[in-house]
CSV table of C-alpha atoms in Angstrom, one decimal:
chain,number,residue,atom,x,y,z
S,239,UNK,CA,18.7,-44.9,-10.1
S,240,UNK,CA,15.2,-45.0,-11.4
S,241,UNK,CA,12.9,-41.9,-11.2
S,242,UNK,CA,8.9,-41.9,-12.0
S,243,UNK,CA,8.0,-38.6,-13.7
S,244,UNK,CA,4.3,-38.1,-13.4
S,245,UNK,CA,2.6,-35.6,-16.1
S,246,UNK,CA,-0.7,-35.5,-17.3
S,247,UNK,CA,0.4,-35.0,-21.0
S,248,UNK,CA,3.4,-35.5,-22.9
S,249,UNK,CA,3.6,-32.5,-25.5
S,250,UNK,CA,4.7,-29.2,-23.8
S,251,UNK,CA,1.7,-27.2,-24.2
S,252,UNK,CA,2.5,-25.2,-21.1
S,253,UNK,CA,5.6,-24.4,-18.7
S,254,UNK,CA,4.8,-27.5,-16.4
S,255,UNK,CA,4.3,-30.1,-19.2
S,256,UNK,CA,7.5,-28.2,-20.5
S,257,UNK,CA,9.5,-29.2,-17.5
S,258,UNK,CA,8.2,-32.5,-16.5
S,259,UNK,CA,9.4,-33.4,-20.4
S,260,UNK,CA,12.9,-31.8,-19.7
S,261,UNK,CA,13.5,-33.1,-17.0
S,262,UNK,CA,13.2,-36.4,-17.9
S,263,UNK,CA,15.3,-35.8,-21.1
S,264,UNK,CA,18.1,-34.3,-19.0
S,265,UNK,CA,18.0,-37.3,-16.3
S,266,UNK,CA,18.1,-40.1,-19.4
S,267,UNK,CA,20.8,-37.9,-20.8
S,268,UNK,CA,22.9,-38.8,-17.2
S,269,UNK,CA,22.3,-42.1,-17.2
S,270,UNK,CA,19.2,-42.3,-14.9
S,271,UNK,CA,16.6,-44.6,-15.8
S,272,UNK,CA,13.7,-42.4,-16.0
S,273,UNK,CA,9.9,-44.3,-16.7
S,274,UNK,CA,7.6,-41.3,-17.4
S,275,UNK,CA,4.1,-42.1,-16.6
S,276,UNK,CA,1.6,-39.7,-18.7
S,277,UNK,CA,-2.4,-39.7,-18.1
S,278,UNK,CA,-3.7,-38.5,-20.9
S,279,UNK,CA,-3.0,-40.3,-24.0
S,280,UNK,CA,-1.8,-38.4,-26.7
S,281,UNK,CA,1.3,-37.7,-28.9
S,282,UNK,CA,4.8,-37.9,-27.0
S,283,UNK,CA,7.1,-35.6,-27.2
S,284,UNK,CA,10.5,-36.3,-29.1
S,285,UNK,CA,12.6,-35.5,-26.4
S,286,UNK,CA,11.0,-38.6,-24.7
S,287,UNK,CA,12.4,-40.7,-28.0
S,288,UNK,CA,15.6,-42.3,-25.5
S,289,UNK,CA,16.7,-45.3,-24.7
S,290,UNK,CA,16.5,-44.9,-20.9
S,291,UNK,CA,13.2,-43.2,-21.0
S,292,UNK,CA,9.9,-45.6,-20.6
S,293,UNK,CA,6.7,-44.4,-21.5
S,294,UNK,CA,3.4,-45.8,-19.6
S,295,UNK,CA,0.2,-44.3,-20.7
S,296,UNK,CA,-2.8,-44.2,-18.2
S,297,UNK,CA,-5.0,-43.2,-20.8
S,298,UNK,CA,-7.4,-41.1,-18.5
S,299,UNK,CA,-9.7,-38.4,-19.9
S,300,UNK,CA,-8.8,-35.1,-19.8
S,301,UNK,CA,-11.2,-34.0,-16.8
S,302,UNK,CA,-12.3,-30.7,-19.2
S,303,UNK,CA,-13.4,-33.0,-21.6
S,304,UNK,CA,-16.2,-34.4,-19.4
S,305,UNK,CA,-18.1,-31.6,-18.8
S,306,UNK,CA,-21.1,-30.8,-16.2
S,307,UNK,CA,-21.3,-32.9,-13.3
S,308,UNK,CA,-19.3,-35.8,-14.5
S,309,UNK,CA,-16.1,-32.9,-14.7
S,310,UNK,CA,-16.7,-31.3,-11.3
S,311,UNK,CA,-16.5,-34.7,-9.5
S,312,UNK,CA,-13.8,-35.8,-11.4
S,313,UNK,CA,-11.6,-32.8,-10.4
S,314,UNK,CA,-12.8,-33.3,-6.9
S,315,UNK,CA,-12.0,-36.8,-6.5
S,316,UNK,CA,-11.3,-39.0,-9.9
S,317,UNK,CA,-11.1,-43.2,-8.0
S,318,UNK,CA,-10.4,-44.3,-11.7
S,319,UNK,CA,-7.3,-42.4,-11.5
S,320,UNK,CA,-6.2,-43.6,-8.8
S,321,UNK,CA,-6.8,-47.2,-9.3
S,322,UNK,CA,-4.6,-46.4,-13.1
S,323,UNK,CA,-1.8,-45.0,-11.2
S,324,UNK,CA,-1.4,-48.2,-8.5
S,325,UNK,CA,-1.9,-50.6,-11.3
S,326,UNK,CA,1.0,-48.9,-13.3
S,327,UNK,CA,3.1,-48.5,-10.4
S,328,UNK,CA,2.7,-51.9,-9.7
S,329,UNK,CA,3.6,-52.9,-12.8
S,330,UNK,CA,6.8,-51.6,-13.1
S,331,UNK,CA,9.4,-53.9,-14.2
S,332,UNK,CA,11.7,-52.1,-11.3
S,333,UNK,CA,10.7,-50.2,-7.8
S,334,UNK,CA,11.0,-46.8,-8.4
S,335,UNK,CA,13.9,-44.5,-5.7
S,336,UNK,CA,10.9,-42.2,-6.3
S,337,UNK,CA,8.6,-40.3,-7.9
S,338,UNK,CA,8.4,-36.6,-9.3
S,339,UNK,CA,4.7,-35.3,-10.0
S,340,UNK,CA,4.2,-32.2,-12.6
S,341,UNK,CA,0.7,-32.3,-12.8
S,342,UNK,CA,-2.1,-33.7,-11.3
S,343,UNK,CA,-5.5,-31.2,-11.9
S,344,UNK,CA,-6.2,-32.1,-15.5
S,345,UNK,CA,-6.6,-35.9,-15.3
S,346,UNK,CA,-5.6,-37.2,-11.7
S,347,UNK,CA,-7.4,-35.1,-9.1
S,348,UNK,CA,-6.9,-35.3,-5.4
S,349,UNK,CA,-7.2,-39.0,-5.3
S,350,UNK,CA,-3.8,-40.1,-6.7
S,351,UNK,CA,-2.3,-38.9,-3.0
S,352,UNK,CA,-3.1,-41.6,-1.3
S,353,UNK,CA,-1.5,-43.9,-3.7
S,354,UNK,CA,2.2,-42.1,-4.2
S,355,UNK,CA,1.7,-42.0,0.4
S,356,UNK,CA,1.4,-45.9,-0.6
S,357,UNK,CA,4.2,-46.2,-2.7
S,358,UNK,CA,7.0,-46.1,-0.2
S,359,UNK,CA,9.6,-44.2,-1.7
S,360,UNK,CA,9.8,-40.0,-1.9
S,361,UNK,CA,7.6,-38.5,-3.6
S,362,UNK,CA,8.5,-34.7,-4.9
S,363,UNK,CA,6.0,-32.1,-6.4
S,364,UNK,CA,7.0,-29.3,-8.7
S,365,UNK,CA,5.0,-26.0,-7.9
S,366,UNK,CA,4.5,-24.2,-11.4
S,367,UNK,CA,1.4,-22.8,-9.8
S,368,UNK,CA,-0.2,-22.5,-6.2
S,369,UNK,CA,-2.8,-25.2,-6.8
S,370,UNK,CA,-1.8,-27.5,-3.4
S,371,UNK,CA,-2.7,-24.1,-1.4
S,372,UNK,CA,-5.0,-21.8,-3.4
S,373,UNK,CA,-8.4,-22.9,-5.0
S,374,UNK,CA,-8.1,-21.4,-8.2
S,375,UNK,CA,-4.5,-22.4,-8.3
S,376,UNK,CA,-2.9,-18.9,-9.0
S,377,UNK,CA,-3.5,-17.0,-5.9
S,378,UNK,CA,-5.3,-14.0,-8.1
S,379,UNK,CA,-8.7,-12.5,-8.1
S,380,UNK,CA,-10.3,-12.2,-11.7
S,381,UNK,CA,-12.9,-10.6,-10.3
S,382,UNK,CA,-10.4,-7.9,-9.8
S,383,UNK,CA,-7.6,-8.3,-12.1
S,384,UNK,CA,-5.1,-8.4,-8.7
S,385,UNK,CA,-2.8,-11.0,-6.7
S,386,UNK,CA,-5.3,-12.1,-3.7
S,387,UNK,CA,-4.2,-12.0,-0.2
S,388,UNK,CA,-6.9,-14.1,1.1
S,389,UNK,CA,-6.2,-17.1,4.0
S,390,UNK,CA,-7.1,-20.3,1.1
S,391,UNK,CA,-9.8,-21.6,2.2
S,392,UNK,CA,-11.1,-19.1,4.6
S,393,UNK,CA,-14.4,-18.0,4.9
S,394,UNK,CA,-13.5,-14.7,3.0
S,395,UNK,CA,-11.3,-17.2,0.3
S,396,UNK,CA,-14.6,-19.2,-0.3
S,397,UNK,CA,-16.7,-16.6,-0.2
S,398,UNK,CA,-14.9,-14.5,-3.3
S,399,UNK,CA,-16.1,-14.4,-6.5
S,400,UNK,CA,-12.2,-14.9,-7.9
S,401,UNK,CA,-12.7,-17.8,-10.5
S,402,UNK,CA,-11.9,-17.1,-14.0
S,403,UNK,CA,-14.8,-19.2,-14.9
S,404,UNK,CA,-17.9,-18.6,-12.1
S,405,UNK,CA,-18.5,-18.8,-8.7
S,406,UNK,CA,-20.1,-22.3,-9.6
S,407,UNK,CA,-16.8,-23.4,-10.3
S,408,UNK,CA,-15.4,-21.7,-7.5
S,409,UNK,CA,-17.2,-24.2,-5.2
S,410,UNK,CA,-15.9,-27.2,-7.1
S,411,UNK,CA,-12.3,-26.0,-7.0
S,412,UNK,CA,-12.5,-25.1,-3.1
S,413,UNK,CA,-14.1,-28.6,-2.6
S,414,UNK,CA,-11.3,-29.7,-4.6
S,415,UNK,CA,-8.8,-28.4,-2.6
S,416,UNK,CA,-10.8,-29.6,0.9
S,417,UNK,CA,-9.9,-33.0,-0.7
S,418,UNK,CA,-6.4,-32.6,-1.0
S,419,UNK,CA,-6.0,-31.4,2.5
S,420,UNK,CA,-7.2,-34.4,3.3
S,421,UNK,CA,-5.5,-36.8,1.4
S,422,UNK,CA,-2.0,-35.0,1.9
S,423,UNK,CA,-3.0,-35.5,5.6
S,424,UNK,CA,0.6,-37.4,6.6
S,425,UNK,CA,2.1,-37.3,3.3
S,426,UNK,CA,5.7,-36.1,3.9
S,427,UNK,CA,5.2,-34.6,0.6
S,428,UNK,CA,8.5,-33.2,-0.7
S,429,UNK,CA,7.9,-29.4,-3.2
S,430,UNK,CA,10.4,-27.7,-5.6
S,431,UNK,CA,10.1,-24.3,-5.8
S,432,UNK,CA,11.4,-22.8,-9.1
S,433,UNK,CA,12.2,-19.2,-7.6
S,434,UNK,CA,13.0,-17.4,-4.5
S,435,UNK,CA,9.6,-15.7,-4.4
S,436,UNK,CA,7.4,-18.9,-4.8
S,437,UNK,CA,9.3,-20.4,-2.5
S,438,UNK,CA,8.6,-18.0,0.2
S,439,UNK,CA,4.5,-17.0,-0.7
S,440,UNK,CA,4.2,-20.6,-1.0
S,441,UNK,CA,5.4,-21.4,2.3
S,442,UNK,CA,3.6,-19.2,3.8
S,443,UNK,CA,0.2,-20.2,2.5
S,444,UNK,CA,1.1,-24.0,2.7
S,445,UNK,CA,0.8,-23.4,6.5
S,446,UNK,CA,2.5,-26.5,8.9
S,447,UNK,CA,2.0,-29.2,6.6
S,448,UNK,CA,4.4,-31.7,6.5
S,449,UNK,CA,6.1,-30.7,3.8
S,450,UNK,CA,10.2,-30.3,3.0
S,451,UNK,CA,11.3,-27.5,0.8
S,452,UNK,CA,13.4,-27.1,-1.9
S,453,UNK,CA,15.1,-24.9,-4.6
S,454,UNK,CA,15.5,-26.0,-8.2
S,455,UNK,CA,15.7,-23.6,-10.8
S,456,UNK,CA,13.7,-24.7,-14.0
S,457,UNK,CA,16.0,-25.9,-17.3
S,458,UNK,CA,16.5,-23.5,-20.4
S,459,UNK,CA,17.4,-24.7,-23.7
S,460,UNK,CA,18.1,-22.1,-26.1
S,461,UNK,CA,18.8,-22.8,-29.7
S,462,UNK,CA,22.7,-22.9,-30.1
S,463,UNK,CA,23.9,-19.5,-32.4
S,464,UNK,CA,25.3,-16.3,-31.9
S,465,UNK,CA,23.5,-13.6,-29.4
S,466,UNK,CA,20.6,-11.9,-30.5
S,467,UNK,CA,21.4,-8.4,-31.8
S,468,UNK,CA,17.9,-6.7,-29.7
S,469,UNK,CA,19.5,-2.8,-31.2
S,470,UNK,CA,17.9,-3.8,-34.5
S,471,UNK,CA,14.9,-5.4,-33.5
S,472,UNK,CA,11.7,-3.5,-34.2
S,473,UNK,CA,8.8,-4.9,-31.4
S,474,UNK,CA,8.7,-5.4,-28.3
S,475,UNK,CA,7.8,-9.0,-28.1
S,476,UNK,CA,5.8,-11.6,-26.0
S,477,UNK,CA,5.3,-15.0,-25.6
S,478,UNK,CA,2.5,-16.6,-24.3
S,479,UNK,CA,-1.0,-16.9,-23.8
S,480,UNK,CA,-3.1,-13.5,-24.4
S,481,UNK,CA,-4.7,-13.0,-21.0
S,482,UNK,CA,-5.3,-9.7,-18.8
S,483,UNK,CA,-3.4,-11.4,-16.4
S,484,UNK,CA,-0.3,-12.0,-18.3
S,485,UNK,CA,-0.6,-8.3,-18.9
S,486,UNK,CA,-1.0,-8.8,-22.8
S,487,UNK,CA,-3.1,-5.4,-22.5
S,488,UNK,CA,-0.2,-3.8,-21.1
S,489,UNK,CA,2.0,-4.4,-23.5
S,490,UNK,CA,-0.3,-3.2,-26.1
S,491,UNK,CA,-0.8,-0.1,-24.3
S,492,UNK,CA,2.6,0.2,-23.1
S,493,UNK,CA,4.4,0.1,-26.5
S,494,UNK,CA,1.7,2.0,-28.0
S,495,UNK,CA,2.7,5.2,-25.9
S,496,UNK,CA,6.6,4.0,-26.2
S,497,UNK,CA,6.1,4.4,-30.0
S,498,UNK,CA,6.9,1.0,-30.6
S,499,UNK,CA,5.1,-2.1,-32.0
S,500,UNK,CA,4.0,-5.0,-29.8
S,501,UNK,CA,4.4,-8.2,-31.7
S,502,UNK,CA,2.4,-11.1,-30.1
S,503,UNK,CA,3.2,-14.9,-30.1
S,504,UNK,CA,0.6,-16.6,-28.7
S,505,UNK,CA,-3.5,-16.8,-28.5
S,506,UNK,CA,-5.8,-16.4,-25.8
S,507,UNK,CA,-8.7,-14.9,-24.7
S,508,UNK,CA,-7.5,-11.3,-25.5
S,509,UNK,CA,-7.0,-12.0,-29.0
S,510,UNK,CA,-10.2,-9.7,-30.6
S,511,UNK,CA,-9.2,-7.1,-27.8
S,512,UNK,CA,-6.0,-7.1,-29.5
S,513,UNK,CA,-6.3,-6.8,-32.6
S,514,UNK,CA,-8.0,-3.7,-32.6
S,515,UNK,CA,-5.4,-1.7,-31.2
S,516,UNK,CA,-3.0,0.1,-33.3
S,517,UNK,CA,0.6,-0.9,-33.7
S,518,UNK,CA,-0.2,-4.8,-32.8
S,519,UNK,CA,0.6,-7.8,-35.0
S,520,UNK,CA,-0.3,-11.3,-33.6
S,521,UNK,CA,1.1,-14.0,-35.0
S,522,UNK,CA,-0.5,-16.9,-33.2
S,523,UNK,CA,1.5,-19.9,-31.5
S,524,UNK,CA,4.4,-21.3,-33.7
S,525,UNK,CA,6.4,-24.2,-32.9
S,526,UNK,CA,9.7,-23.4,-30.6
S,527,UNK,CA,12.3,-22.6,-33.3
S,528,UNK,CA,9.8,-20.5,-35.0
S,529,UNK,CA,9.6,-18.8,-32.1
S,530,UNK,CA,13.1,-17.8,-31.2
S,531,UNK,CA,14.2,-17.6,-35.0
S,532,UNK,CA,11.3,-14.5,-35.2
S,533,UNK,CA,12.9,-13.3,-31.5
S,534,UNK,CA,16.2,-13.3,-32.6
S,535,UNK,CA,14.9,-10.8,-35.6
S,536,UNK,CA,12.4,-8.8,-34.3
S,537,UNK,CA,12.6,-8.2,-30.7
S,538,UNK,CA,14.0,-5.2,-28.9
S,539,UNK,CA,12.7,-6.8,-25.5
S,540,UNK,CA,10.7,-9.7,-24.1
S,541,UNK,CA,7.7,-8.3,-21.9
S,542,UNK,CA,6.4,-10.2,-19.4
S,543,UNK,CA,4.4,-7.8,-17.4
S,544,UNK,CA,2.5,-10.6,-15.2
S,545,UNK,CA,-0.1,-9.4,-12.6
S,546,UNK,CA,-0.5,-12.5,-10.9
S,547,UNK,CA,2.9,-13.9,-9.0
S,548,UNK,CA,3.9,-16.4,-11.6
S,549,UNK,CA,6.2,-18.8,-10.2
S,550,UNK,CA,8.9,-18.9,-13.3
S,551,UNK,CA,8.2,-18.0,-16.5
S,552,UNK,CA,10.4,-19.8,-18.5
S,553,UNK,CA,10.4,-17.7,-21.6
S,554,UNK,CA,12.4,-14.8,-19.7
S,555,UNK,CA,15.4,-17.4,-18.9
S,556,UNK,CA,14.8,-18.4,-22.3
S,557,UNK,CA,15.2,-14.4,-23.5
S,558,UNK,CA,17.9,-13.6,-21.0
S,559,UNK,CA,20.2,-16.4,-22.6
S,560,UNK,CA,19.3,-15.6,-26.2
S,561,UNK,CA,20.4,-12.2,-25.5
S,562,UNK,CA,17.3,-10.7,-25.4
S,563,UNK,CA,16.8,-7.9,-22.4
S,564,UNK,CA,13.7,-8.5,-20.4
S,565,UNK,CA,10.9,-6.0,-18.6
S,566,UNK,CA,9.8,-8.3,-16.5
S,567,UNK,CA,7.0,-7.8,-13.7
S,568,UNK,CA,8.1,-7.5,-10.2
S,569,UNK,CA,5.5,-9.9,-8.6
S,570,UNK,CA,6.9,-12.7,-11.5
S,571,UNK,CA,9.2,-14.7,-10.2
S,572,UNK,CA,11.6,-15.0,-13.0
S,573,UNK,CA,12.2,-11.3,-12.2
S,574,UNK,CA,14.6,-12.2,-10.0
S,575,UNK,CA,16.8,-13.7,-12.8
S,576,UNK,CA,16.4,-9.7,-14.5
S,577,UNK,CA,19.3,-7.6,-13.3
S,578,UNK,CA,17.2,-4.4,-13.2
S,579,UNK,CA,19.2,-1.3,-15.6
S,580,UNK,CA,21.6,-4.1,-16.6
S,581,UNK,CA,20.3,-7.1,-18.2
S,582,UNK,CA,16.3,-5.5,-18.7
S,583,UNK,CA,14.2,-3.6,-16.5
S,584,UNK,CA,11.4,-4.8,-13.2
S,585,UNK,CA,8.9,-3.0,-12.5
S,586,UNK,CA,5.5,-2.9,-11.8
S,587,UNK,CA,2.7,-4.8,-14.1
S,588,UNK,CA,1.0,-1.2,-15.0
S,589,UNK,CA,1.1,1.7,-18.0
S,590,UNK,CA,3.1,3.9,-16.7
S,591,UNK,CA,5.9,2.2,-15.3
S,592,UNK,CA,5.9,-0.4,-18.3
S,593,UNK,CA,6.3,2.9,-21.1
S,594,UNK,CA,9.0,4.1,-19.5
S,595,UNK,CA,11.1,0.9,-20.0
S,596,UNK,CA,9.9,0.1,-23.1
S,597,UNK,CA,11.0,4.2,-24.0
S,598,UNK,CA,14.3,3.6,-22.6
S,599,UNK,CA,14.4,0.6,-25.7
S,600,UNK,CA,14.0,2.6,-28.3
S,601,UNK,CA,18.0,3.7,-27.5
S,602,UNK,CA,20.0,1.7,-29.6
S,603,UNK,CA,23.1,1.7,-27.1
S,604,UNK,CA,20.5,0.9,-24.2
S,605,UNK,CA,19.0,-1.8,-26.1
S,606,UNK,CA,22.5,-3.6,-27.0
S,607,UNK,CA,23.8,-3.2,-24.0
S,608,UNK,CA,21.2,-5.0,-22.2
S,609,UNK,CA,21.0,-7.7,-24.4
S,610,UNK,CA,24.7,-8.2,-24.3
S,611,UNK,CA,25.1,-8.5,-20.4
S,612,UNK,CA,22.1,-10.8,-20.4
S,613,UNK,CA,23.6,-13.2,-22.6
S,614,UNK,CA,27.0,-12.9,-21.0
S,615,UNK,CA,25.5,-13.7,-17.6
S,616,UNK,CA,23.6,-16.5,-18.8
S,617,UNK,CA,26.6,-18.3,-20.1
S,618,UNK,CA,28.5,-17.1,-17.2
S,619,UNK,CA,25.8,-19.0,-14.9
S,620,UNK,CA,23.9,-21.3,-17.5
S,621,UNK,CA,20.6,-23.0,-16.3
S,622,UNK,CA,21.2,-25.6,-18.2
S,623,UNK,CA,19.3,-29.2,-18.8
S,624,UNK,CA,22.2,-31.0,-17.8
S,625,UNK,CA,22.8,-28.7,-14.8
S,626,UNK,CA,18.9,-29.0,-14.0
S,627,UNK,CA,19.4,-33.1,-14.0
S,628,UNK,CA,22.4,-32.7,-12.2
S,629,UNK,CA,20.4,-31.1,-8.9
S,630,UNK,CA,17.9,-33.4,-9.3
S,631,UNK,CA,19.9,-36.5,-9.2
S,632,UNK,CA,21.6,-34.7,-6.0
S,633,UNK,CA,17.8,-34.4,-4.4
S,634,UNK,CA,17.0,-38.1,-5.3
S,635,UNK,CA,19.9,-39.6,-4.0
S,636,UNK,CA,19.9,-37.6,-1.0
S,637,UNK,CA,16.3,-38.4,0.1
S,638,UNK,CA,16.3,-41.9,-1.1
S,639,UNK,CA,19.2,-42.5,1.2
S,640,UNK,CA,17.4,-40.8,4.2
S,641,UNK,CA,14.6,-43.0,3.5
S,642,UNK,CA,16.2,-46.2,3.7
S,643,UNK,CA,14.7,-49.2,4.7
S,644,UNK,CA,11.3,-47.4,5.5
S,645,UNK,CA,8.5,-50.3,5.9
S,646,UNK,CA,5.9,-49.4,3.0
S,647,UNK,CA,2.2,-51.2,1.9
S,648,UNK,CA,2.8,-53.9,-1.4
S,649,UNK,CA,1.5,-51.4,-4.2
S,650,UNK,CA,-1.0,-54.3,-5.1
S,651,UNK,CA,-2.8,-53.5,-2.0
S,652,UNK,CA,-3.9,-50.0,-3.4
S,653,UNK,CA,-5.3,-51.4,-6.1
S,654,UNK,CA,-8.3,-52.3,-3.0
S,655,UNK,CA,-9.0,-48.9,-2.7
S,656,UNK,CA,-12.3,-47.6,-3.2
């Protein structure tokens, strides 16, 4: 088997780029020849360092790089990326059975549809966020620090002032999204939903495209070593960047009125905001065995108190197998991972509710026990890289076998496009 993993980096910087890496780690680790095709050129990743991984670089500009005019139409429609992605898909020493895209609003744009409809073979998208539906591509409203519930791309969707950036930006993100309806128009686009609750918002908005669904729960490599011992941890930790609507103000507040410290991994935004507040301590980003070595020590909990309906966070399946309890947010969809009272607590992104759990921490007995079940119920179920690689080989087979000898355009021919 052969598999094309499209990213637009190839250092995990985020939970997609996280993933897409993974993922093709875990399939090279099972024998699948895996050539992972990153846009923006920059350092790889060691876990791309195998002997059945190939790595093409497209060497694209990061669109944000651009800036003004030259970024908007980029985002809305990039031709060069396109005509980079035919040429390396043509190129390819082997055809691909087909192709997995991560990302594709950084560096690709809407254009690089009509090439993978080209290609012939399946072509499978991973939804970390809502960006083939919602304009600003997480289905929330900064203006209001809320989840929307706007149609995408109805007059009311346009007309909201939602962007995190301005409502100039807005218009280039709903005109980028008018250009992926159209070049998805016929593309029997295949999407991987990484929790129950994505899967069913995302349906929803996606409307009657022709699209297939599918469930495949994200990988979690924890650092092997004994469970985390949360009962003498002295914070209540998170991970991440520090953004309103991650809720890093809640935890600050939270644990301030739970009498407990908030230590911060991460930077963002919030930082100054932050810093300010009593009983905080931010330690900035640190590289991923830093960051579970300091867990493993300090944290009574992992809070991810999301206001927006992230898809999968993967630092709470992270957590939950370190031993770690969670208070996850109930519109998060990793919170369905959180056995509520028995691994960590869900409740809503807000003060009040979040206090109370982080109170209930302070119990030593409480805080043990949580942390205990978690990791006993992680290893009972693991989500494993090999099990993740396992499903996906099960997908790829299964959909390059239904699409058999299906008549498809030379890839050279793309290269014609305008």
């Amino acid at each position: 088997m052969h598999v094309v993993i499209l990213a637009e980096f190839a250092s995990a910087s985020g939970g997609a780029e996280k993933v897409a890496l993974e993922s093709a780690r875990g399939l090279a680790e099972a024998g699948v020849s895996v050539t992972y095709l990153q846009a923006v050129a920059g350092a790889a990743d060691p876990l791309l360092d195998h002997a059945n991984i190939r790595r093409v670089v497209l060497g694209l500009p990061d669109i944000w790089s651009l800036g003004g005019a030259k970024a908007a139409a980029a985002g809305i429609w990039h031709a060069a990326a396109a005509r980079s992605l035919a040429a390396a898909l043509a190129a390819l020493p082997e055809r691909p059975d087909c192709i997995h895209l991560h990302q594709w609003t950084r560096a690709l744009s809407p254009a690089i549809f009509p090439v993978l409809s080209g290609a012939g073979v399946p072509v499978i998208v991973t939804l970390h966020d809502y960006a083939l539906a919602c304009p600003n591509g997480v289905y929330y409203r900064f203006d209001r620090a809320e989840p929307c519930g706007l149609k995408p791309l109805s007059a009311a969707c346009i007309a909201a002032p939602c962007d995190a950036r301005s409502r100039a930006h807005k218009l280039v993100r709903v005109a980028r999204t008018v250009a992926l309806r159209q070049a998805m128009r016929g593309l029997p686009l295949h999407v991987v939903h990484v929790s129950d609750a994505s899967r069913r918002r995302m349906g929803d908005l996606l409307g009657a495209d022709a699209l297939t669904h599918h469930r495949i729960d994200n990988p979690v490599r924890v650092a092997e070593g004994p469970p985390a011992e949360p009962h003498r941890g002295d914070a209540i930790a998170y991970v991440g960047r520090l953004t309103r609507e991650k809720g890093a103000d809640l935890v600050a507040e939270a644990a301030r009125a739970a009498g407990l410290p908030a230590l911060f991994i991460g930077a963002g935004p919030l930082e100054a905001e932050l810093c300010a507040r009593d009983g905080v301590e931010i330690i900035g980003w640190q590289s991923p065995a830093a960051v579970w070595e300091i867990l493993r020590r300090r944290a009574r909990a992992l809070a991810a108190p999301s206001r927006w309906y992230e898809t999968g966070p993967l630092t709470v399946y992270e957590a939950l197998a370190a031993g770690i309890p969670v208070v996850a947010s109930d519109r998060s969809g990793a919170a369905e991972k959180v056995r509520h009272g028995q691994t960590g607590f869900v409740v809503a992104p807000a003060v009040g509710a979040l206090t109370a759990a982080f109170t209930a921490l302070r119990d030593d007995a409480c805080a043990g026990g949580l942390g205990a079940r978690a990791y006993a119920e992680a290893r009972a179920a693991p989500m494993t890289l090999a099990t993740h690689a396992a499903a996906l080989r099960t997908l790829y087979g299964q959909l390059a076998r239904d699409t058999g000898a299906v008549q498809h355009r030379p890839l050279p021919a793309l290269l014609e496009r305008p």
